[in-house]
Amino acid sequence: MTVPEFRPSHVVPPNGMATWAAPDAARPLVPLDPLLPVEVVERHGDWALARCSNGWSAWVDGRLLLAVPQGPPAAGQPAARTADPRPLLAAAEGALGRYRQWVEELLAGQLDREAFAERARGTRIGAVVDGDAVWLYDARHERWCFCDGASLVTFAVAEGPANDADAADAAGAERRADAGNNAGNDAGNDRLPTAERFPPPLDGPGDRP
């Protein structure tokens, strides 16, 4: 049998990462070594099937994998930038504006508590700005992203990987659907990053101490 050519597409995070025999978090395997090159051969929701250079493969949380930079664009083509932070920044701004409007209506007596709670259900907003460093919560993928002003990288995930919205319980599915529509972010103070608790990645652009 011919072994498929290994073409790494991602690298394991600096701290290594857990692996599973199937995309269900019920059958853990040995973890992958830090900065190990892997090739993503299949995706299933947040899960990714990562194949190593020796042919061994396992399921991992695909949100944590670091993409391998692609080659330069052909002559005459613009340089493509991955993980453009502007859509997520705009989404967070829009979600915050909607939430503020609901608060205004509540305080003006145009909404009662029950209506306010219903409108705000599932909304998640999370943004921390520290100079040129920004942490944004991407509710659609349930992850924190670090931005240095030019690009986004996954910083941490809020929950374990899911196959899709239908695989989660009803509350989780509703939360993801609402968060996707509202582009909301997590407002829980217990998970908000700070420069002390959650420093930016040291291997990214704009490194900070």
PDB file of C-alpha atoms in Angstrom:
ATOM      1  CA  MET A   1       0.000   0.000   0.000  1.00  0.00           C
ATOM      2  CA  THR A   2       1.353   3.396  -0.960  1.00  0.00           C
ATOM      3  CA  VAL A   3       1.885   5.750   1.970  1.00  0.00           C
ATOM      4  CA  PRO A   4       0.432   9.213   1.252  1.00  0.00           C
ATOM      5  CA  GLU A   5       3.015  11.955   0.921  1.00  0.00           C
ATOM      6  CA  PHE A   6       3.351  13.896   4.166  1.00  0.00           C
ATOM      7  CA  ARG A   7       2.779  17.614   3.694  1.00  0.00           C
ATOM      8  CA  PRO A   8       2.592  19.371   7.060  1.00  0.00           C
ATOM      9  CA  SER A   9      -0.136  21.984   7.248  1.00  0.00           C
ATOM     10  CA  HIS A  10       0.040  22.793  10.956  1.00  0.00           C
ATOM     11  CA  VAL A  11       2.294  22.665  13.997  1.00  0.00           C
ATOM     12  CA  VAL A  12       1.423  21.481  17.501  1.00  0.00           C
ATOM     13  CA  PRO A  13       1.306  24.350  20.067  1.00  0.00           C
ATOM     14  CA  PRO A  14       4.424  24.967  22.215  1.00  0.00           C
ATOM     15  CA  ASN A  15       2.854  23.151  25.179  1.00  0.00           C
ATOM     16  CA  GLY A  16       1.934  20.053  23.190  1.00  0.00           C
ATOM     17  CA  MET A  17      -1.637  18.852  22.860  1.00  0.00           C
ATOM     18  CA  ALA A  18      -3.950  16.011  23.793  1.00  0.00           C
ATOM     19  CA  THR A  19      -5.142  13.459  21.239  1.00  0.00           C
ATOM     20  CA  TRP A  20      -8.113  11.119  20.970  1.00  0.00           C
ATOM     21  CA  ALA A  21      -8.899   7.995  18.988  1.00  0.00           C
ATOM     22  CA  ALA A  22     -12.224   9.454  17.861  1.00  0.00           C
ATOM     23  CA  PRO A  23     -13.794  12.925  17.803  1.00  0.00           C
ATOM     24  CA  ASP A  24     -15.724  12.440  21.032  1.00  0.00           C
ATOM     25  CA  ALA A  25     -13.186  13.055  23.863  1.00  0.00           C
ATOM     26  CA  ALA A  26     -13.962   9.612  25.288  1.00  0.00           C
ATOM     27  CA  ARG A  27     -10.862   7.709  24.137  1.00  0.00           C
ATOM     28  CA  PRO A  28      -7.688   9.686  24.908  1.00  0.00           C
ATOM     29  CA  LEU A  29      -4.362   8.714  23.372  1.00  0.00           C
ATOM     30  CA  VAL A  30      -0.778   9.828  23.987  1.00  0.00           C
ATOM     31  CA  PRO A  31      -0.225  13.584  23.628  1.00  0.00           C
ATOM     32  CA  LEU A  32       1.652  15.102  20.722  1.00  0.00           C
ATOM     33  CA  ASP A  33       5.049  16.677  21.307  1.00  0.00           C
ATOM     34  CA  PRO A  34       5.367  20.475  21.269  1.00  0.00           C
ATOM     35  CA  LEU A  35       5.922  22.081  17.845  1.00  0.00           C
ATOM     36  CA  LEU A  36       5.487  18.753  16.045  1.00  0.00           C
ATOM     37  CA  PRO A  37       4.567  19.225  12.358  1.00  0.00           C
ATOM     38  CA  VAL A  38       1.297  17.520  11.420  1.00  0.00           C
ATOM     39  CA  GLU A  39      -0.983  17.350   8.422  1.00  0.00           C
ATOM     40  CA  VAL A  40      -4.709  17.922   8.886  1.00  0.00           C
ATOM     41  CA  VAL A  41      -6.423  15.327   6.705  1.00  0.00           C
ATOM     42  CA  GLU A  42     -10.005  15.642   7.974  1.00  0.00           C
ATOM     43  CA  ARG A  43     -12.149  18.004  10.020  1.00  0.00           C
ATOM     44  CA  HIS A  44     -15.310  17.416  12.004  1.00  0.00           C
ATOM     45  CA  GLY A  45     -16.576  20.553  13.711  1.00  0.00           C
ATOM     46  CA  ASP A  46     -13.857  21.719  16.114  1.00  0.00           C
ATOM     47  CA  TRP A  47     -12.043  18.404  15.715  1.00  0.00           C
ATOM     48  CA  ALA A  48      -9.185  17.789  13.293  1.00  0.00           C
ATOM     49  CA  LEU A  49      -7.597  14.496  12.296  1.00  0.00           C
ATOM     50  CA  ALA A  50      -3.859  15.172  12.461  1.00  0.00           C
ATOM     51  CA  ARG A  51      -1.432  12.862  10.669  1.00  0.00           C
ATOM     52  CA  CYS A  52       2.230  12.729  11.694  1.00  0.00           C
ATOM     53  CA  SER A  53       5.220  12.148   9.431  1.00  0.00           C
ATOM     54  CA  ASN A  54       5.374   8.460  10.451  1.00  0.00           C
ATOM     55  CA  GLY A  55       1.775   7.904   9.341  1.00  0.00           C
ATOM     56  CA  TRP A  56       0.272   7.821  12.855  1.00  0.00           C
ATOM     57  CA  SER A  57      -2.874   9.905  13.140  1.00  0.00           C
ATOM     58  CA  ALA A  58      -5.191  11.012  15.927  1.00  0.00           C
ATOM     59  CA  TRP A  59      -7.990  13.486  16.557  1.00  0.00           C
ATOM     60  CA  VAL A  60      -7.082  16.799  18.183  1.00  0.00           C
ATOM     61  CA  ASP A  61      -8.731  20.114  18.996  1.00  0.00           C
ATOM     62  CA  GLY A  62      -8.225  21.758  15.634  1.00  0.00           C
ATOM     63  CA  ARG A  63      -8.700  25.243  17.054  1.00  0.00           C
ATOM     64  CA  LEU A  64      -5.350  24.985  18.859  1.00  0.00           C
ATOM     65  CA  LEU A  65      -3.224  23.955  15.893  1.00  0.00           C
ATOM     66  CA  LEU A  66      -0.841  26.565  14.498  1.00  0.00           C
ATOM     67  CA  ALA A  67      -1.101  26.909  10.727  1.00  0.00           C
ATOM     68  CA  VAL A  68       2.096  26.569   8.705  1.00  0.00           C
ATOM     69  CA  PRO A  69       2.676  29.725   6.612  1.00  0.00           C
ATOM     70  CA  GLN A  70       1.955  29.168   2.942  1.00  0.00           C
ATOM     71  CA  GLY A  71       4.290  30.108   0.121  1.00  0.00           C
ATOM     72  CA  PRO A  72       4.333  33.600  -1.369  1.00  0.00           C
ATOM     73  CA  PRO A  73       1.578  34.526  -3.846  1.00  0.00           C
ATOM     74  CA  ALA A  74       2.244  34.314  -7.551  1.00  0.00           C
ATOM     75  CA  ALA A  75       3.468  37.402  -9.349  1.00  0.00           C
ATOM     76  CA  GLY A  76       0.778  40.016  -9.731  1.00  0.00           C
ATOM     77  CA  GLN A  77      -1.406  38.624  -6.938  1.00  0.00           C
ATOM     78  CA  PRO A  78      -1.974  40.524  -3.703  1.00  0.00           C
ATOM     79  CA  ALA A  79      -0.516  39.054  -0.533  1.00  0.00           C
ATOM     80  CA  ALA A  80      -3.320  37.307   1.330  1.00  0.00           C
ATOM     81  CA  ARG A  81      -3.503  37.886   5.052  1.00  0.00           C
ATOM     82  CA  THR A  82      -4.974  35.125   7.155  1.00  0.00           C
ATOM     83  CA  ALA A  83      -6.916  35.703  10.345  1.00  0.00           C
ATOM     84  CA  ASP A  84      -7.808  39.312   9.557  1.00  0.00           C
ATOM     85  CA  PRO A  85      -8.853  40.808  12.927  1.00  0.00           C
ATOM     86  CA  ARG A  86     -11.265  43.365  11.471  1.00  0.00           C
ATOM     87  CA  PRO A  87     -14.348  41.110  11.124  1.00  0.00           C
ATOM     88  CA  LEU A  88     -14.084  39.982  14.742  1.00  0.00           C
ATOM     89  CA  LEU A  89     -13.485  43.555  15.937  1.00  0.00           C
ATOM     90  CA  ALA A  90     -16.528  44.745  13.996  1.00  0.00           C
ATOM     91  CA  ALA A  91     -18.621  41.881  15.314  1.00  0.00           C
ATOM     92  CA  ALA A  92     -17.650  42.657  18.913  1.00  0.00           C
ATOM     93  CA  GLU A  93     -18.427  46.336  18.358  1.00  0.00           C
ATOM     94  CA  GLY A  94     -21.833  45.504  16.915  1.00  0.00           C
ATOM     95  CA  ALA A  95     -22.699  43.092  19.721  1.00  0.00           C
ATOM     96  CA  LEU A  96     -21.688  45.645  22.346  1.00  0.00           C
ATOM     97  CA  GLY A  97     -23.788  48.306  20.621  1.00  0.00           C
ATOM     98  CA  ARG A  98     -26.833  46.062  20.638  1.00  0.00           C
ATOM     99  CA  TYR A  99     -26.332  45.210  24.287  1.00  0.00           C
ATOM    100  CA  ARG A 100     -26.022  48.893  25.168  1.00  0.00           C
ATOM    101  CA  GLN A 101     -29.274  49.595  23.319  1.00  0.00           C
ATOM    102  CA  TRP A 102     -31.048  46.930  25.349  1.00  0.00           C
ATOM    103  CA  VAL A 103     -29.694  48.476  28.560  1.00  0.00           C
ATOM    104  CA  GLU A 104     -30.947  51.908  27.462  1.00  0.00           C
ATOM    105  CA  GLU A 105     -34.406  50.473  26.780  1.00  0.00           C
ATOM    106  CA  LEU A 106     -34.410  48.674  30.140  1.00  0.00           C
ATOM    107  CA  LEU A 107     -33.465  51.804  32.090  1.00  0.00           C
ATOM    108  CA  ALA A 108     -35.982  53.881  30.120  1.00  0.00           C
ATOM    109  CA  GLY A 109     -38.765  51.482  31.057  1.00  0.00           C
ATOM    110  CA  GLN A 110     -39.271  50.311  27.480  1.00  0.00           C
ATOM    111  CA  LEU A 111     -38.252  46.765  28.451  1.00  0.00           C
ATOM    112  CA  ASP A 112     -39.017  44.798  31.580  1.00  0.00           C
ATOM    113  CA  ARG A 113     -36.491  42.447  33.166  1.00  0.00           C
ATOM    114  CA  GLU A 114     -37.932  39.386  31.486  1.00  0.00           C
ATOM    115  CA  ALA A 115     -37.808  40.951  28.006  1.00  0.00           C
ATOM    116  CA  PHE A 116     -34.281  42.224  28.635  1.00  0.00           C
ATOM    117  CA  ALA A 117     -33.114  38.777  29.713  1.00  0.00           C
ATOM    118  CA  GLU A 118     -34.736  37.197  26.660  1.00  0.00           C
ATOM    119  CA  ARG A 119     -33.037  39.599  24.253  1.00  0.00           C
ATOM    120  CA  ALA A 120     -29.641  39.222  25.914  1.00  0.00           C
ATOM    121  CA  ARG A 121     -29.846  35.434  26.134  1.00  0.00           C
ATOM    122  CA  GLY A 122     -26.769  33.802  24.600  1.00  0.00           C
ATOM    123  CA  THR A 123     -24.914  37.085  24.048  1.00  0.00           C
ATOM    124  CA  ARG A 124     -21.228  36.875  24.889  1.00  0.00           C
ATOM    125  CA  ILE A 125     -18.882  39.822  24.690  1.00  0.00           C
ATOM    126  CA  GLY A 126     -15.209  39.762  25.583  1.00  0.00           C
ATOM    127  CA  ALA A 127     -12.503  42.254  24.667  1.00  0.00           C
ATOM    128  CA  VAL A 128      -9.438  43.415  26.557  1.00  0.00           C
ATOM    129  CA  VAL A 129      -7.174  46.110  25.100  1.00  0.00           C
ATOM    130  CA  ASP A 130      -3.719  46.711  26.556  1.00  0.00           C
ATOM    131  CA  GLY A 131      -1.840  49.103  24.309  1.00  0.00           C
ATOM    132  CA  ASP A 132      -1.163  47.383  20.999  1.00  0.00           C
ATOM    133  CA  ALA A 133      -2.243  43.997  22.385  1.00  0.00           C
ATOM    134  CA  VAL A 134      -5.893  42.955  22.129  1.00  0.00           C
ATOM    135  CA  TRP A 135      -7.681  39.822  23.335  1.00  0.00           C
ATOM    136  CA  LEU A 136     -11.017  39.079  21.664  1.00  0.00           C
ATOM    137  CA  TYR A 137     -13.488  36.305  22.379  1.00  0.00           C
ATOM    138  CA  ASP A 138     -14.695  34.493  19.268  1.00  0.00           C
ATOM    139  CA  ALA A 139     -17.999  33.053  20.452  1.00  0.00           C
ATOM    140  CA  ARG A 140     -18.664  31.189  17.210  1.00  0.00           C
ATOM    141  CA  HIS A 141     -15.608  29.004  17.828  1.00  0.00           C
ATOM    142  CA  GLU A 142     -15.599  29.393  21.637  1.00  0.00           C
ATOM    143  CA  ARG A 143     -12.029  30.619  21.801  1.00  0.00           C
ATOM    144  CA  TRP A 144      -9.966  33.613  22.871  1.00  0.00           C
ATOM    145  CA  CYS A 145      -7.857  35.207  20.157  1.00  0.00           C
ATOM    146  CA  PHE A 146      -4.807  37.419  20.541  1.00  0.00           C
ATOM    147  CA  CYS A 147      -4.367  40.321  18.132  1.00  0.00           C
ATOM    148  CA  ASP A 148      -1.279  42.452  17.676  1.00  0.00           C
ATOM    149  CA  GLY A 149      -3.111  44.818  15.346  1.00  0.00           C
ATOM    150  CA  ALA A 150      -2.338  42.933  12.145  1.00  0.00           C
ATOM    151  CA  SER A 151      -3.479  39.348  12.648  1.00  0.00           C
ATOM    152  CA  LEU A 152      -5.307  37.003  14.991  1.00  0.00           C
ATOM    153  CA  VAL A 153      -3.974  33.824  16.577  1.00  0.00           C
ATOM    154  CA  THR A 154      -5.826  31.411  18.818  1.00  0.00           C
ATOM    155  CA  PHE A 155      -4.826  32.056  22.418  1.00  0.00           C
ATOM    156  CA  ALA A 156      -7.072  29.732  24.450  1.00  0.00           C
ATOM    157  CA  VAL A 157     -10.311  27.818  24.087  1.00  0.00           C
ATOM    158  CA  ALA A 158     -13.221  28.253  26.474  1.00  0.00           C
ATOM    159  CA  GLU A 159     -14.678  24.767  26.085  1.00  0.00           C
ATOM    160  CA  GLY A 160     -13.724  21.404  24.647  1.00  0.00           C
ATOM    161  CA  PRO A 161     -14.119  20.692  20.936  1.00  0.00           C
ATOM    162  CA  ALA A 162     -17.562  19.863  19.600  1.00  0.00           C
ATOM    163  CA  ASN A 163     -18.587  17.977  16.475  1.00  0.00           C
ATOM    164  CA  ASP A 164     -21.273  20.525  15.632  1.00  0.00           C
ATOM    165  CA  ALA A 165     -24.115  22.424  17.285  1.00  0.00           C
ATOM    166  CA  ASP A 166     -26.378  19.367  17.175  1.00  0.00           C
ATOM    167  CA  ALA A 167     -23.839  17.323  19.136  1.00  0.00           C
ATOM    168  CA  ALA A 168     -24.025  19.686  22.092  1.00  0.00           C
ATOM    169  CA  ASP A 169     -26.895  19.891  24.545  1.00  0.00           C
ATOM    170  CA  ALA A 170     -29.816  22.217  23.856  1.00  0.00           C
ATOM    171  CA  ALA A 171     -28.367  25.055  25.876  1.00  0.00           C
ATOM    172  CA  GLY A 172     -25.014  24.829  24.185  1.00  0.00           C
ATOM    173  CA  ALA A 173     -26.592  24.690  20.750  1.00  0.00           C
ATOM    174  CA  GLU A 174     -28.740  27.722  21.498  1.00  0.00           C
ATOM    175  CA  ARG A 175     -25.740  29.568  22.879  1.00  0.00           C
ATOM    176  CA  ARG A 176     -23.657  28.909  19.783  1.00  0.00           C
ATOM    177  CA  ALA A 177     -26.489  29.878  17.450  1.00  0.00           C
ATOM    178  CA  ASP A 178     -27.171  33.116  19.284  1.00  0.00           C
ATOM    179  CA  ALA A 179     -23.485  33.850  19.566  1.00  0.00           C
ATOM    180  CA  GLY A 180     -23.012  33.271  15.867  1.00  0.00           C
ATOM    181  CA  ASN A 181     -25.826  35.686  15.011  1.00  0.00           C
ATOM    182  CA  ASN A 182     -24.758  38.297  17.520  1.00  0.00           C
ATOM    183  CA  ALA A 183     -21.011  37.660  17.119  1.00  0.00           C
ATOM    184  CA  GLY A 184     -21.028  37.878  20.885  1.00  0.00           C
ATOM    185  CA  ASN A 185     -18.155  37.401  23.269  1.00  0.00           C
ATOM    186  CA  ASP A 186     -17.845  36.138  26.813  1.00  0.00           C
ATOM    187  CA  ALA A 187     -18.481  38.784  29.463  1.00  0.00           C
ATOM    188  CA  GLY A 188     -17.553  36.567  32.437  1.00  0.00           C
ATOM    189  CA  ASN A 189     -14.887  38.245  34.508  1.00  0.00           C
ATOM    190  CA  ASP A 190     -13.478  34.899  35.570  1.00  0.00           C
ATOM    191  CA  ARG A 191     -12.342  34.201  32.019  1.00  0.00           C
ATOM    192  CA  LEU A 192     -11.352  37.683  30.912  1.00  0.00           C
ATOM    193  CA  PRO A 193      -7.632  37.782  30.061  1.00  0.00           C
ATOM    194  CA  THR A 194      -5.241  40.325  31.482  1.00  0.00           C
ATOM    195  CA  ALA A 195      -1.628  41.085  30.699  1.00  0.00           C
ATOM    196  CA  GLU A 196      -0.586  39.373  33.948  1.00  0.00           C
ATOM    197  CA  ARG A 197      -2.770  36.257  33.713  1.00  0.00           C
ATOM    198  CA  PHE A 198      -2.799  35.808  29.956  1.00  0.00           C
ATOM    199  CA  PRO A 199       0.326  37.278  28.307  1.00  0.00           C
ATOM    200  CA  PRO A 200       0.361  37.321  24.500  1.00  0.00           C
ATOM    201  CA  PRO A 201       2.068  34.458  22.656  1.00  0.00           C
ATOM    202  CA  LEU A 202       5.825  34.859  22.719  1.00  0.00           C
ATOM    203  CA  ASP A 203       6.288  33.315  19.284  1.00  0.00           C
ATOM    204  CA  GLY A 204       3.963  35.742  17.539  1.00  0.00           C
ATOM    205  CA  PRO A 205       4.576  39.166  16.028  1.00  0.00           C
ATOM    206  CA  GLY A 206       4.794  42.042  18.447  1.00  0.00           C
ATOM    207  CA  ASP A 207       6.163  39.909  21.285  1.00  0.00           C
ATOM    208  CA  ARG A 208       5.702  41.358  24.735  1.00  0.00           C
ATOM    209  CA  PRO A 209       7.358  40.373  28.036  1.00  0.00           C
TER     210      PRO A 209
END
